[in-house]
């Protein structure tokens, strides 16, 4: 646990109704049902981002593959139901948001990238990812990955010759009890939050040393200790280069329970021990209960009789699935007495068998790498994966760094910082299981607290988003709520495609929400709110008299940051020929780039543009229509083109319901024959291209520049039979090749510039033989290849191919992903380029 329990016993308020004199069948069932109900009502969503490498240089691009799973207490793990995944890049020096993108998840899988601005200062940055649903659990549920951006050098080295020591103790189960033997975990960190090796002494009230201890791994370790009545203890500790410092020992209770679990003494079984002391007979409960929770499910139950002072038993490890299990000891009134985290089967991982097409490779050669993935039982693994191929000499990749397996199985389950999490799953380390158990003695459980059961009385505040959302309110100028529902028209527009039109209604207080929307890149959102009132003549009058506010999505502030993941790495030195060559090549390319940029002083130019591009949208009739109508600001409140055209031109009649899209209205031009398309009447064009009436009806008036009308055969003959009934050509602002975007005016009640889903870009690999006319380019990329959409077949087999760079590095291939059963899979392969 991350903190000790107080002297008084914590009571579960939400389970008070379950209390009884003993654990009857009803209490057991209600407790189990409460846990199950919570997992179903508040399923635990977890997100992992696989990035192509752990650190980046300026002007680099962060390539991302996102995986999102959902655990609702059932036996199988599912994929997330969320679609938008919000990814932030945060500069930790000032907690400044550098960039944000939204990745579109499809069945819990998505991809995107973040090009790094050229004006960034080298430093520590955080990549954070979360969904709307994850806000229900606070920032501790968010995914975070800390990266270094900038050249590897002194700024990346957090070494301290005399680190400040912070030492804390964590008794197993929660607290120490006088006269009872207990296991005590400890952890020492420096001012950066990194584990620090040390030695320590426990002194009694007389100043005598009664125990010596020292850290075993990353400042952590454990020892057994039996506190004596009437004694007070203090701790002296020091690092190898520091001085002796005094620390407080854990608080010792005169009475209580001790829970001891040993999962490492026996390869087949896990041993349990519960003991108590100094509890008055009248206060001793009839029964105790030990329960185990894992991944939202109740996985273990044991009823105990506390009449004896000590209870011991064993359970088979095969009864537990791989992962963290939280064991909680409670009495018959559901008071919490002790808690302990245990990890089972730390080495139940997948295995990779790699088969390259050649025994050795030279620079610029094509590599074809076949691989086969099997689980711990030798069965093939079918799944979805992403592959990063990196130059292992340029990228400081640490073997114990976080990957999808260590994150989903460990890091996302516990509170606090976990340094080098993958080192706890290294099957070649004989002490890995012991070190992992010491880690769990010092960590708390992230996903669930017994107080969370109180949430069952109310629903989640945030829901799963099926798409992009915009939420807001219609109100009066004085910010007072409206007294009636309003109709809403929302236009989502960008510079690269047709606008998207959405319609909706507010509630009686003016609140509205557009959900499930789908658009890409940066867009401008225009919104109008209006009411319709019927006049005596039966005509509908539109009234726009209220203001509209769109609420911006709240970006959670980043939490406290501990740079524990950063260790001193390789640096460019004059003694490493390869790294010197790479650095010189990059400097040359940077100088070449700078030579292409010419910085001009401030220049003010006034005049009229003379090099206008030809406007071919009306070239068929030489831009000389029979009639033309210029759309201005005062016309943008019309619902569509048909309503706008009604009564504008003599001899042009709009028939039908102008507000109907199916069927749309018809434009009939006097003297014209019925057209052969649509539902008769004039033929409709948008920017010189034929368009169906339904498309025209959905075109926002605010995006129209001009409407041309051609009557009959006088001008429409150029369109052949399609122009026999006349032609209406709608010219849009976006279609004008000479449009001055600086003069775009914001129209409507309110506007908002926002982002849609991040566009999907492909990783660029330079051609094997560069074009003779292309600029000089030396290929020393640190990311050699990035392939985010790789799948294995039913036999667990897959392949990846890539071309090497001009360097002769050591190449590292990293594969991460999820199996068909949504279990995390990680593998790596290393080879040298000669």
GROMACS .gro file of N, CA and C in nm, residues 666-669 671-677 679-683 721-726:
model
   66
  666UNK      N    1  -3.828   2.185  -5.657
  666UNK     CA    2  -3.790   2.192  -5.799
  666UNK      C    3  -3.782   2.337  -5.842
  667UNK      N    4  -3.682   2.371  -5.923
  667UNK     CA    5  -3.669   2.504  -5.982
  667UNK      C    6  -3.714   2.495  -6.127
  668UNK      N    7  -3.820   2.565  -6.160
  668UNK     CA    8  -3.875   2.565  -6.295
  668UNK      C    9  -3.854   2.702  -6.356
  669UNK      N   10  -3.787   2.705  -6.472
  669UNK     CA   11  -3.759   2.830  -6.542
  669UNK      C   12  -3.854   2.841  -6.661
  671UNK      N   13  -4.029   2.870  -6.993
  671UNK     CA   14  -3.984   2.842  -7.128
  671UNK      C   15  -3.889   2.726  -7.139
  672UNK      N   16  -3.853   2.671  -7.027
  672UNK     CA   17  -3.760   2.559  -7.028
  672UNK      C   18  -3.830   2.426  -7.024
  673UNK      N   19  -3.769   2.324  -7.082
  673UNK     CA   20  -3.826   2.189  -7.079
  673UNK      C   21  -3.781   2.118  -6.952
  674UNK      N   22  -3.855   2.018  -6.907
  674UNK     CA   23  -3.811   1.940  -6.790
  674UNK      C   24  -3.676   1.876  -6.816
  675UNK      N   25  -3.591   1.878  -6.714
  675UNK     CA   26  -3.460   1.816  -6.729
  675UNK      C   27  -3.472   1.665  -6.719
  676UNK      N   28  -3.366   1.596  -6.755
  676UNK     CA   29  -3.367   1.449  -6.752
  676UNK      C   30  -3.309   1.397  -6.622
  677UNK      N   31  -3.270   1.486  -6.531
  677UNK     CA   32  -3.214   1.443  -6.404
  677UNK      C   33  -3.302   1.494  -6.292
  679UNK      N   34  -3.580   1.565  -6.032
  679UNK     CA   35  -3.725   1.555  -6.040
  679UNK      C   36  -3.781   1.657  -6.139
  680UNK      N   37  -3.705   1.685  -6.245
  680UNK     CA   38  -3.750   1.777  -6.348
  680UNK      C   39  -3.705   1.918  -6.321
  681UNK      N   40  -3.740   2.012  -6.410
  681UNK     CA   41  -3.701   2.150  -6.392
  681UNK      C   42  -3.557   2.175  -6.432
  682UNK      N   43  -3.501   2.282  -6.377
  682UNK     CA   44  -3.366   2.322  -6.414
  682UNK      C   45  -3.264   2.221  -6.360
  683UNK      N   46  -3.150   2.217  -6.430
  683UNK     CA   47  -3.039   2.132  -6.385
  683UNK      C   48  -2.950   2.213  -6.292
  721UNK      N   49  -2.857   1.842  -7.356
  721UNK     CA   50  -2.993   1.812  -7.310
  721UNK      C   51  -3.012   1.848  -7.163
  722UNK      N   52  -2.903   1.850  -7.087
  722UNK     CA   53  -2.914   1.884  -6.946
  722UNK      C   54  -2.950   2.031  -6.926
  723UNK      N   55  -2.921   2.116  -7.026
  723UNK     CA   56  -2.951   2.257  -7.012
  723UNK      C   57  -3.081   2.299  -7.075
  724UNK      N   58  -3.158   2.202  -7.123
  724UNK     CA   59  -3.283   2.237  -7.193
  724UNK      C   60  -3.383   2.304  -7.101
  725UNK      N   61  -3.386   2.266  -6.974
  725UNK     CA   62  -3.479   2.326  -6.879
  725UNK      C   63  -3.419   2.441  -6.801
  726UNK      N   64  -3.304   2.489  -6.843
  726UNK     CA   65  -3.237   2.595  -6.771
  726UNK      C   66  -3.131   2.541  -6.676
   0.00000   0.00000   0.00000
